[in-house]
Amino acid sequence: IKRIGVLTSGGDAPGMNAAIRAVVRSAIFYGCEAYGIYGGYQGLINGDIKRLRSQDVSNIIQRGGTILKSARSTEFRTEEGRAKAAAKLAEHKIDALVVIGGDGSFSGARLLIQEHDIPVVGIPGTIDNDLYGTDSTIGYDTAVNTAVEAVDKIKDTASAHNRLFFVEVMGRDAGFIALRVAIATGAEAVLVPEIDTDITDLEHFLEKDYDPKQSSGIVIVAEGDKAGGAYNVAQKVGEAHPEYDIRVSVLGHMQRGGSPSAFDRVLASQLGVAAVDALMDDQKSIMVGIMNKEIVHVPFNKTIKNSKGLNPELLNLVKILSNR
Ligand code: F6P
Protein backbone atom coordinates (compact mmCIF):
# COMPACT_ATOMS: atom_id res chain seq x y z
CA ILE A 1 0.00 0.00 0.00
CA LYS A 2 1.41 3.34 -1.09
CA ARG A 3 -1.50 5.77 -1.00
CA ILE A 4 -4.15 5.88 1.70
CA GLY A 5 -7.33 7.94 1.37
CA VAL A 6 -9.28 9.11 4.39
CA LEU A 7 -12.84 10.42 4.60
CA THR A 8 -15.44 11.28 7.22
CA SER A 9 -19.00 10.21 6.61
CA GLY A 10 -22.42 10.54 8.26
CA GLY A 11 -22.98 12.83 11.23
CA ASP A 12 -19.79 14.55 12.35
CA ALA A 13 -18.47 13.86 15.84
CA PRO A 14 -15.94 15.66 18.03
CA GLY A 15 -12.61 13.87 17.71
CA MET A 16 -12.93 13.16 13.99
CA ASN A 17 -10.16 15.70 13.34
CA ALA A 18 -7.91 13.97 15.84
CA ALA A 19 -8.55 10.70 13.98
CA ILE A 20 -7.79 12.30 10.58
CA ARG A 21 -4.53 13.65 12.01
CA ALA A 22 -3.58 10.22 13.33
CA VAL A 23 -4.35 8.51 10.01
CA VAL A 24 -2.37 11.06 7.99
CA ARG A 25 0.65 11.08 10.28
CA SER A 26 0.82 7.33 10.73
CA ALA A 27 0.46 6.80 6.97
CA ILE A 28 3.42 9.14 6.46
CA PHE A 29 5.30 7.37 9.27
CA TYR A 30 4.97 4.12 7.30
CA GLY A 31 6.25 5.78 4.12
CA CYS A 32 2.84 6.15 2.45
CA GLU A 33 1.13 9.20 1.01
CA ALA A 34 -2.13 10.35 2.60
CA TYR A 35 -5.06 11.77 0.67
CA GLY A 36 -8.00 13.65 2.15
CA ILE A 37 -11.36 13.03 0.49
CA TYR A 38 -13.64 16.02 1.08
CA GLY A 39 -17.38 15.65 1.66
CA GLY A 40 -17.64 11.92 2.44
CA TYR A 41 -18.58 9.39 -0.23
CA GLN A 42 -20.14 12.11 -2.38
CA GLY A 43 -16.82 13.92 -2.41
CA LEU A 44 -15.16 10.70 -3.49
CA ILE A 45 -17.60 10.32 -6.39
CA ASN A 46 -16.93 13.94 -7.37
CA GLY A 47 -13.17 13.45 -7.11
CA ASP A 48 -12.76 16.06 -4.39
CA ILE A 49 -9.42 14.68 -3.27
CA LYS A 50 -6.28 16.40 -2.05
CA ARG A 51 -2.94 15.16 -0.78
CA LEU A 52 -2.49 15.82 2.91
CA ARG A 53 0.95 16.36 4.36
CA SER A 54 1.89 16.34 7.99
CA GLN A 55 1.53 20.11 8.39
CA ASP A 56 -1.97 20.03 6.86
CA VAL A 57 -3.20 18.30 10.00
CA SER A 58 -1.38 20.57 12.46
CA ASN A 59 -3.46 22.33 15.07
CA ILE A 60 -6.64 20.33 14.46
CA ILE A 61 -6.55 17.78 17.30
CA GLN A 62 -8.53 20.16 19.53
CA ARG A 63 -11.13 21.16 16.93
CA GLY A 64 -14.68 19.84 16.70
CA GLY A 65 -16.39 19.08 13.37
CA THR A 66 -14.30 17.62 10.56
CA ILE A 67 -11.83 19.45 8.31
CA LEU A 68 -12.76 16.94 5.59
CA LYS A 69 -16.48 17.85 5.83
CA SER A 70 -19.10 15.16 5.99
CA ALA A 71 -22.19 14.18 4.05
CA ARG A 72 -24.75 11.43 3.58
CA SER A 73 -24.58 10.41 -0.08
CA THR A 74 -27.56 8.86 -1.85
CA GLU A 75 -25.55 8.34 -5.05
CA PHE A 76 -23.06 6.12 -3.23
CA ARG A 77 -25.97 3.82 -2.32
CA THR A 78 -26.22 2.87 -6.00
CA GLU A 79 -23.90 0.48 -7.82
CA GLU A 80 -23.13 3.16 -10.42
CA GLY A 81 -22.21 5.62 -7.69
CA ARG A 82 -19.81 3.15 -6.13
CA ALA A 83 -18.29 2.38 -9.55
CA LYS A 84 -17.63 6.11 -10.02
CA ALA A 85 -16.06 6.23 -6.55
CA ALA A 86 -13.81 3.27 -7.33
CA ALA A 87 -12.77 4.92 -10.62
CA LYS A 88 -11.77 8.10 -8.76
CA LEU A 89 -9.66 6.08 -6.34
CA ALA A 90 -7.95 4.38 -9.29
CA GLU A 91 -7.40 7.73 -11.01
CA HIS A 92 -5.61 9.03 -7.89
CA LYS A 93 -3.81 5.69 -7.43
CA ILE A 94 -5.24 5.39 -3.93
CA ASP A 95 -4.92 1.74 -2.88
CA ALA A 96 -6.74 1.77 0.45
CA LEU A 97 -9.31 3.77 2.34
CA VAL A 98 -9.96 4.71 5.94
CA VAL A 99 -13.60 5.60 6.61
CA ILE A 100 -14.44 7.45 9.81
CA GLY A 101 -18.16 7.19 10.54
CA GLY A 102 -21.03 5.05 11.77
CA ASP A 103 -22.70 1.84 10.62
CA GLY A 104 -24.29 3.43 7.53
CA SER A 105 -20.82 4.46 6.40
CA PHE A 106 -19.49 0.95 7.03
CA SER A 107 -22.33 -0.65 5.06
CA GLY A 108 -21.29 1.51 2.10
CA ALA A 109 -17.66 0.57 2.62
CA ARG A 110 -18.48 -3.13 2.62
CA LEU A 111 -20.18 -2.84 -0.77
CA LEU A 112 -17.19 -0.96 -2.18
CA ILE A 113 -14.93 -3.78 -1.00
CA GLN A 114 -17.20 -6.51 -2.40
CA GLU A 115 -17.68 -4.85 -5.78
CA HIS A 116 -14.24 -3.33 -6.35
CA ASP A 117 -11.86 -5.15 -4.02
CA ILE A 118 -10.56 -2.01 -2.35
CA PRO A 119 -9.23 -2.50 1.20
CA VAL A 120 -11.19 -0.37 3.64
CA VAL A 121 -10.74 -0.03 7.40
CA GLY A 122 -13.38 1.76 9.46
CA ILE A 123 -12.94 3.97 12.50
CA PRO A 124 -16.06 4.33 14.70
CA GLY A 125 -16.96 8.02 14.74
CA THR A 126 -20.41 8.95 16.01
CA ILE A 127 -21.72 10.63 19.14
CA ASP A 128 -24.40 7.91 19.42
CA ASN A 129 -22.01 5.12 20.56
CA ASP A 130 -24.27 2.64 18.78
CA LEU A 131 -21.61 0.47 17.16
CA TYR A 132 -21.11 -3.17 18.06
CA GLY A 133 -17.50 -4.15 18.73
CA THR A 134 -16.24 -1.06 20.48
CA ASP A 135 -16.85 0.11 24.03
CA SER A 136 -16.76 3.69 22.88
CA THR A 137 -17.07 5.55 19.60
CA ILE A 138 -15.20 8.77 18.89
CA GLY A 139 -17.35 11.74 19.95
CA TYR A 140 -19.53 9.94 22.46
CA ASP A 141 -17.60 11.05 25.55
CA THR A 142 -17.55 14.68 24.40
CA ALA A 143 -21.27 14.68 23.56
CA VAL A 144 -22.10 13.24 26.98
CA ASN A 145 -19.98 15.92 28.67
CA THR A 146 -21.59 18.67 26.61
CA ALA A 147 -25.08 17.44 27.48
CA VAL A 148 -24.17 17.09 31.15
CA GLU A 149 -22.96 20.69 31.22
CA ALA A 150 -26.21 21.83 29.62
CA VAL A 151 -28.38 19.82 32.03
CA ASP A 152 -26.43 21.20 35.02
CA LYS A 153 -27.42 24.67 33.85
CA ILE A 154 -31.03 23.62 33.37
CA LYS A 155 -30.99 22.24 36.91
CA ASP A 156 -30.14 25.67 38.30
CA THR A 157 -33.19 27.28 36.75
CA ALA A 158 -35.39 24.22 37.41
CA SER A 159 -34.49 24.40 41.07
CA ALA A 160 -35.20 28.15 41.27
CA HIS A 161 -38.81 27.51 40.16
CA ASN A 162 -39.44 23.97 41.38
CA ARG A 163 -40.02 22.89 37.82
CA LEU A 164 -40.01 19.47 36.22
CA PHE A 165 -37.89 19.47 33.06
CA PHE A 166 -37.97 16.94 30.26
CA VAL A 167 -34.62 17.19 28.51
CA GLU A 168 -34.22 15.50 25.13
CA VAL A 169 -30.79 14.28 24.10
CA MET A 170 -29.56 12.86 20.78
CA GLY A 171 -28.68 9.25 20.04
CA ARG A 172 -30.88 8.37 17.07
CA ASP A 173 -32.23 4.88 17.93
CA ALA A 174 -29.92 4.33 20.87
CA GLY A 175 -30.05 5.39 24.52
CA PHE A 176 -26.33 5.47 25.35
CA ILE A 177 -26.08 9.26 25.61
CA ALA A 178 -29.33 9.48 27.57
CA LEU A 179 -28.35 6.84 30.11
CA ARG A 180 -24.93 8.28 30.87
CA VAL A 181 -26.25 11.83 31.03
CA ALA A 182 -29.03 10.71 33.40
CA ILE A 183 -26.55 9.14 35.82
CA ALA A 184 -24.09 12.02 35.63
CA THR A 185 -26.76 14.66 36.27
CA GLY A 186 -28.63 12.75 38.98
CA ALA A 187 -31.81 12.70 36.92
CA GLU A 188 -35.10 11.42 38.33
CA ALA A 189 -35.67 9.11 35.38
CA VAL A 190 -34.43 8.23 31.91
CA LEU A 191 -36.40 7.10 28.88
CA VAL A 192 -34.49 5.11 26.28
CA PRO A 193 -35.53 3.43 23.00
CA GLU A 194 -34.20 0.06 24.18
CA ILE A 195 -36.92 -0.20 26.82
CA ASP A 196 -40.63 0.24 26.17
CA THR A 197 -41.71 3.34 28.02
CA ASP A 198 -44.82 3.11 30.11
CA ILE A 199 -45.89 6.69 30.77
CA THR A 200 -48.16 5.51 33.59
CA ASP A 201 -45.15 3.95 35.30
CA LEU A 202 -43.29 7.22 34.95
CA GLU A 203 -46.28 9.10 36.38
CA HIS A 204 -46.48 6.72 39.34
CA PHE A 205 -42.82 7.13 39.97
CA LEU A 206 -43.08 10.91 39.88
CA GLU A 207 -46.17 10.87 42.14
CA LYS A 208 -44.28 8.79 44.68
CA ASP A 209 -40.94 10.52 44.54
CA TYR A 210 -41.62 14.02 43.44
CA ASP A 211 -43.34 16.78 45.29
CA PRO A 212 -43.86 19.50 42.72
CA LYS A 213 -44.10 22.23 45.34
CA GLN A 214 -40.93 21.20 47.13
CA SER A 215 -38.44 20.29 44.46
CA SER A 216 -37.34 20.41 40.87
CA GLY A 217 -36.88 17.35 38.72
CA ILE A 218 -35.11 16.23 35.55
CA VAL A 219 -36.23 13.47 33.21
CA ILE A 220 -33.80 12.65 30.40
CA VAL A 221 -35.54 11.51 27.21
CA ALA A 222 -33.59 9.91 24.37
CA GLU A 223 -34.74 11.33 21.02
CA GLY A 224 -35.44 7.81 19.73
CA ASP A 225 -37.60 6.81 22.69
CA LYS A 226 -40.78 5.05 21.55
CA ALA A 227 -42.93 7.48 23.57
CA GLY A 228 -42.13 10.05 20.88
CA GLY A 229 -39.64 12.49 22.33
CA ALA A 230 -39.60 14.96 25.22
CA TYR A 231 -42.53 17.13 24.04
CA ASN A 232 -44.89 14.15 23.82
CA VAL A 233 -43.89 12.72 27.17
CA ALA A 234 -44.16 16.15 28.80
CA GLN A 235 -47.62 16.65 27.32
CA LYS A 236 -48.89 13.32 28.63
CA VAL A 237 -47.46 13.82 32.11
CA GLY A 238 -48.79 17.39 32.13
CA GLU A 239 -52.30 16.22 31.24
CA ALA A 240 -52.29 13.77 34.14
CA HIS A 241 -50.70 16.31 36.50
CA PRO A 242 -51.72 19.88 35.72
CA GLU A 243 -50.24 20.91 39.07
CA TYR A 244 -46.68 20.20 37.83
CA ASP A 245 -44.81 23.16 36.40
CA ILE A 246 -43.35 21.46 33.33
CA ARG A 247 -40.81 22.67 30.79
CA VAL A 248 -39.10 20.95 27.87
CA SER A 249 -35.60 21.47 26.53
CA VAL A 250 -34.30 19.78 23.38
CA LEU A 251 -30.51 20.00 23.35
CA GLY A 252 -30.12 19.18 19.65
CA HIS A 253 -27.00 19.69 17.55
CA MET A 254 -25.01 21.51 20.22
CA GLN A 255 -24.23 17.95 21.37
CA ARG A 256 -22.30 17.35 18.14
CA GLY A 257 -20.06 20.40 18.39
CA GLY A 258 -17.24 21.66 20.54
CA SER A 259 -13.70 20.74 21.32
CA PRO A 260 -13.25 16.98 21.87
CA SER A 261 -12.58 15.73 25.39
CA ALA A 262 -9.14 14.39 26.24
CA PHE A 263 -10.68 10.90 26.21
CA ASP A 264 -11.93 11.32 22.63
CA ARG A 265 -8.65 12.84 21.44
CA VAL A 266 -6.67 9.89 22.82
CA LEU A 267 -9.17 7.33 21.52
CA ALA A 268 -9.14 8.96 18.07
CA SER A 269 -5.33 8.99 18.04
CA GLN A 270 -5.18 5.31 19.01
CA LEU A 271 -7.80 4.24 16.48
CA GLY A 272 -6.29 6.36 13.68
CA VAL A 273 -2.93 4.67 14.10
CA ALA A 274 -4.60 1.26 14.53
CA ALA A 275 -6.48 1.71 11.24
CA VAL A 276 -3.28 2.37 9.30
CA ASP A 277 -1.54 -0.49 11.14
CA ALA A 278 -4.37 -2.78 10.06
CA LEU A 279 -4.02 -1.73 6.41
CA MET A 280 -0.26 -2.32 6.59
CA ASP A 281 -1.12 -5.78 7.87
CA ASP A 282 -3.24 -6.43 4.75
CA GLN A 283 -6.49 -6.22 6.66
CA LYS A 284 -9.62 -5.12 4.86
CA SER A 285 -13.29 -4.96 5.67
CA ILE A 286 -12.82 -4.40 9.38
CA MET A 287 -13.53 -1.72 11.94
CA VAL A 288 -10.92 -0.93 14.57
CA GLY A 289 -12.40 -0.54 18.02
CA ILE A 290 -11.53 -0.53 21.68
CA MET A 291 -12.70 -3.20 24.13
CA ASN A 292 -11.52 -3.26 27.73
CA LYS A 293 -8.79 -0.76 26.79
CA GLU A 294 -7.42 -3.07 24.07
CA ILE A 295 -7.49 -2.33 20.35
CA VAL A 296 -9.64 -4.86 18.50
CA HIS A 297 -10.40 -5.67 14.85
CA VAL A 298 -14.08 -6.32 14.16
CA PRO A 299 -15.20 -7.55 10.73
CA PHE A 300 -17.63 -5.08 9.10
CA ASN A 301 -20.07 -7.99 8.77
CA LYS A 302 -20.20 -8.34 12.54
CA THR A 303 -20.44 -4.69 13.46
CA ILE A 304 -23.13 -4.01 10.84
CA LYS A 305 -25.29 -7.03 11.80
CA ASN A 306 -25.12 -6.84 15.56
CA SER A 307 -26.27 -4.20 17.96
CA LYS A 308 -24.75 -3.25 21.26
CA GLY A 309 -27.03 -3.36 24.28
CA LEU A 310 -27.28 -0.85 27.09
CA ASN A 311 -25.59 -1.90 30.30
CA PRO A 312 -28.43 -3.11 32.59
CA GLU A 313 -26.38 -2.25 35.68
CA LEU A 314 -26.25 1.38 34.60
CA LEU A 315 -30.00 1.38 33.99
CA ASN A 316 -30.50 0.03 37.47
CA LEU A 317 -28.29 2.76 38.91
CA VAL A 318 -30.73 5.44 37.77
CA LYS A 319 -33.55 3.65 39.59
CA ILE A 320 -31.61 3.10 42.82
CA LEU A 321 -30.18 6.59 42.95
CA SER A 322 -33.34 8.49 42.12
CA ASN A 323 -35.16 7.26 45.24
CA ARG A 324 -35.73 10.18 47.54
O1 F6P B 1 -25.85 10.12 14.36
C1 F6P B 1 -25.56 11.33 14.97
C2 F6P B 1 -26.81 12.18 15.10
O2 F6P B 1 -26.44 13.40 15.71
C3 F6P B 1 -27.96 11.52 15.84
O3 F6P B 1 -27.79 11.56 17.25
C4 F6P B 1 -29.14 12.32 15.34
O4 F6P B 1 -30.32 11.56 15.39
C5 F6P B 1 -28.75 12.60 13.91
O5 F6P B 1 -27.34 12.46 13.82
C6 F6P B 1 -29.14 13.96 13.41
O6 F6P B 1 -28.85 14.01 12.06
P1 F6P B 1 -28.80 15.37 11.21
O7 F6P B 1 -27.55 16.11 11.62
O8 F6P B 1 -28.77 14.92 9.82
O9 F6P B 1 -30.02 16.16 11.59
Tab-separated table of C-alpha atoms in Angstrom, residues 87-210:
chain	number	residue	atom	x	y	z
A	87	ALA	CA	-12.769	4.917	-10.616
A	88	LYS	CA	-11.772	8.098	-8.759
A	89	LEU	CA	-9.664	6.079	-6.337
A	90	ALA	CA	-7.947	4.379	-9.288
A	91	GLU	CA	-7.404	7.728	-11.006
A	92	HIS	CA	-5.606	9.034	-7.891
A	93	LYS	CA	-3.805	5.685	-7.425
A	94	ILE	CA	-5.240	5.386	-3.935
A	95	ASP	CA	-4.922	1.742	-2.877
A	96	ALA	CA	-6.736	1.766	0.450
A	97	LEU	CA	-9.305	3.772	2.337
A	98	VAL	CA	-9.965	4.710	5.944
A	99	VAL	CA	-13.596	5.601	6.612
A	100	ILE	CA	-14.438	7.455	9.812
A	101	GLY	CA	-18.163	7.193	10.541
A	102	GLY	CA	-21.027	5.045	11.771
A	103	ASP	CA	-22.698	1.838	10.623
A	104	GLY	CA	-24.291	3.425	7.530
A	105	SER	CA	-20.816	4.460	6.403
A	106	PHE	CA	-19.486	0.954	7.027
A	107	SER	CA	-22.328	-0.651	5.055
A	108	GLY	CA	-21.287	1.508	2.095
A	109	ALA	CA	-17.656	0.567	2.623
A	110	ARG	CA	-18.481	-3.126	2.618
A	111	LEU	CA	-20.179	-2.841	-0.767
A	112	LEU	CA	-17.193	-0.959	-2.180
A	113	ILE	CA	-14.928	-3.777	-0.996
A	114	GLN	CA	-17.202	-6.506	-2.395
A	115	GLU	CA	-17.681	-4.853	-5.776
A	116	HIS	CA	-14.241	-3.329	-6.353
A	117	ASP	CA	-11.861	-5.149	-4.017
A	118	ILE	CA	-10.562	-2.008	-2.351
A	119	PRO	CA	-9.235	-2.502	1.199
A	120	VAL	CA	-11.188	-0.366	3.644
A	121	VAL	CA	-10.744	-0.027	7.395
A	122	GLY	CA	-13.376	1.763	9.460
A	123	ILE	CA	-12.945	3.974	12.504
A	124	PRO	CA	-16.064	4.326	14.701
A	125	GLY	CA	-16.958	8.025	14.739
A	126	THR	CA	-20.406	8.954	16.009
A	127	ILE	CA	-21.716	10.626	19.141
A	128	ASP	CA	-24.397	7.905	19.421
A	129	ASN	CA	-22.008	5.118	20.556
A	130	ASP	CA	-24.273	2.636	18.778
A	131	LEU	CA	-21.606	0.470	17.165
A	132	TYR	CA	-21.108	-3.166	18.063
A	133	GLY	CA	-17.502	-4.154	18.725
A	134	THR	CA	-16.239	-1.064	20.484
A	135	ASP	CA	-16.847	0.110	24.035
A	136	SER	CA	-16.759	3.691	22.877
A	137	THR	CA	-17.070	5.546	19.596
A	138	ILE	CA	-15.197	8.774	18.890
A	139	GLY	CA	-17.346	11.742	19.954
A	140	TYR	CA	-19.533	9.942	22.464
A	141	ASP	CA	-17.603	11.052	25.549
A	142	THR	CA	-17.553	14.680	24.403
A	143	ALA	CA	-21.270	14.676	23.562
A	144	VAL	CA	-22.096	13.245	26.976
A	145	ASN	CA	-19.982	15.916	28.673
A	146	THR	CA	-21.588	18.667	26.606
A	147	ALA	CA	-25.078	17.440	27.475
A	148	VAL	CA	-24.169	17.090	31.154
A	149	GLU	CA	-22.958	20.691	31.219
A	150	ALA	CA	-26.214	21.834	29.622
A	151	VAL	CA	-28.378	19.820	32.029
A	152	ASP	CA	-26.431	21.198	35.020
A	153	LYS	CA	-27.422	24.672	33.846
A	154	ILE	CA	-31.033	23.620	33.372
A	155	LYS	CA	-30.987	22.240	36.912
A	156	ASP	CA	-30.138	25.673	38.304
A	157	THR	CA	-33.186	27.278	36.754
A	158	ALA	CA	-35.388	24.223	37.412
A	159	SER	CA	-34.495	24.400	41.071
A	160	ALA	CA	-35.203	28.145	41.274
A	161	HIS	CA	-38.807	27.512	40.162
A	162	ASN	CA	-39.444	23.969	41.384
A	163	ARG	CA	-40.018	22.892	37.819
A	164	LEU	CA	-40.015	19.475	36.216
A	165	PHE	CA	-37.894	19.468	33.064
A	166	PHE	CA	-37.965	16.939	30.261
A	167	VAL	CA	-34.615	17.192	28.505
A	168	GLU	CA	-34.219	15.501	25.134
A	169	VAL	CA	-30.794	14.278	24.103
A	170	MET	CA	-29.560	12.864	20.782
A	171	GLY	CA	-28.679	9.255	20.038
A	172	ARG	CA	-30.878	8.375	17.066
A	173	ASP	CA	-32.227	4.879	17.926
A	174	ALA	CA	-29.924	4.331	20.873
A	175	GLY	CA	-30.046	5.389	24.518
A	176	PHE	CA	-26.326	5.473	25.352
A	177	ILE	CA	-26.083	9.258	25.608
A	178	ALA	CA	-29.334	9.476	27.567
A	179	LEU	CA	-28.349	6.841	30.106
A	180	ARG	CA	-24.931	8.284	30.871
A	181	VAL	CA	-26.255	11.827	31.035
A	182	ALA	CA	-29.034	10.714	33.400
A	183	ILE	CA	-26.547	9.137	35.818
A	184	ALA	CA	-24.091	12.017	35.626
A	185	THR	CA	-26.757	14.656	36.269
A	186	GLY	CA	-28.625	12.746	38.982
A	187	ALA	CA	-31.810	12.703	36.917
A	188	GLU	CA	-35.099	11.420	38.330
A	189	ALA	CA	-35.669	9.106	35.382
A	190	VAL	CA	-34.434	8.232	31.912
A	191	LEU	CA	-36.403	7.098	28.882
A	192	VAL	CA	-34.492	5.112	26.278
A	193	PRO	CA	-35.528	3.431	22.999
A	194	GLU	CA	-34.198	0.058	24.176
A	195	ILE	CA	-36.920	-0.203	26.817
A	196	ASP	CA	-40.627	0.239	26.171
A	197	THR	CA	-41.705	3.337	28.021
A	198	ASP	CA	-44.818	3.111	30.107
A	199	ILE	CA	-45.887	6.694	30.766
A	200	THR	CA	-48.162	5.508	33.585
A	201	ASP	CA	-45.146	3.950	35.303
A	202	LEU	CA	-43.292	7.217	34.951
A	203	GLU	CA	-46.277	9.096	36.379
A	204	HIS	CA	-46.483	6.723	39.345
A	205	PHE	CA	-42.818	7.127	39.969
A	206	LEU	CA	-43.083	10.909	39.878
A	207	GLU	CA	-46.169	10.875	42.140
A	208	LYS	CA	-44.284	8.793	44.679
A	209	ASP	CA	-40.941	10.522	44.542
A	210	TYR	CA	-41.617	14.017	43.436
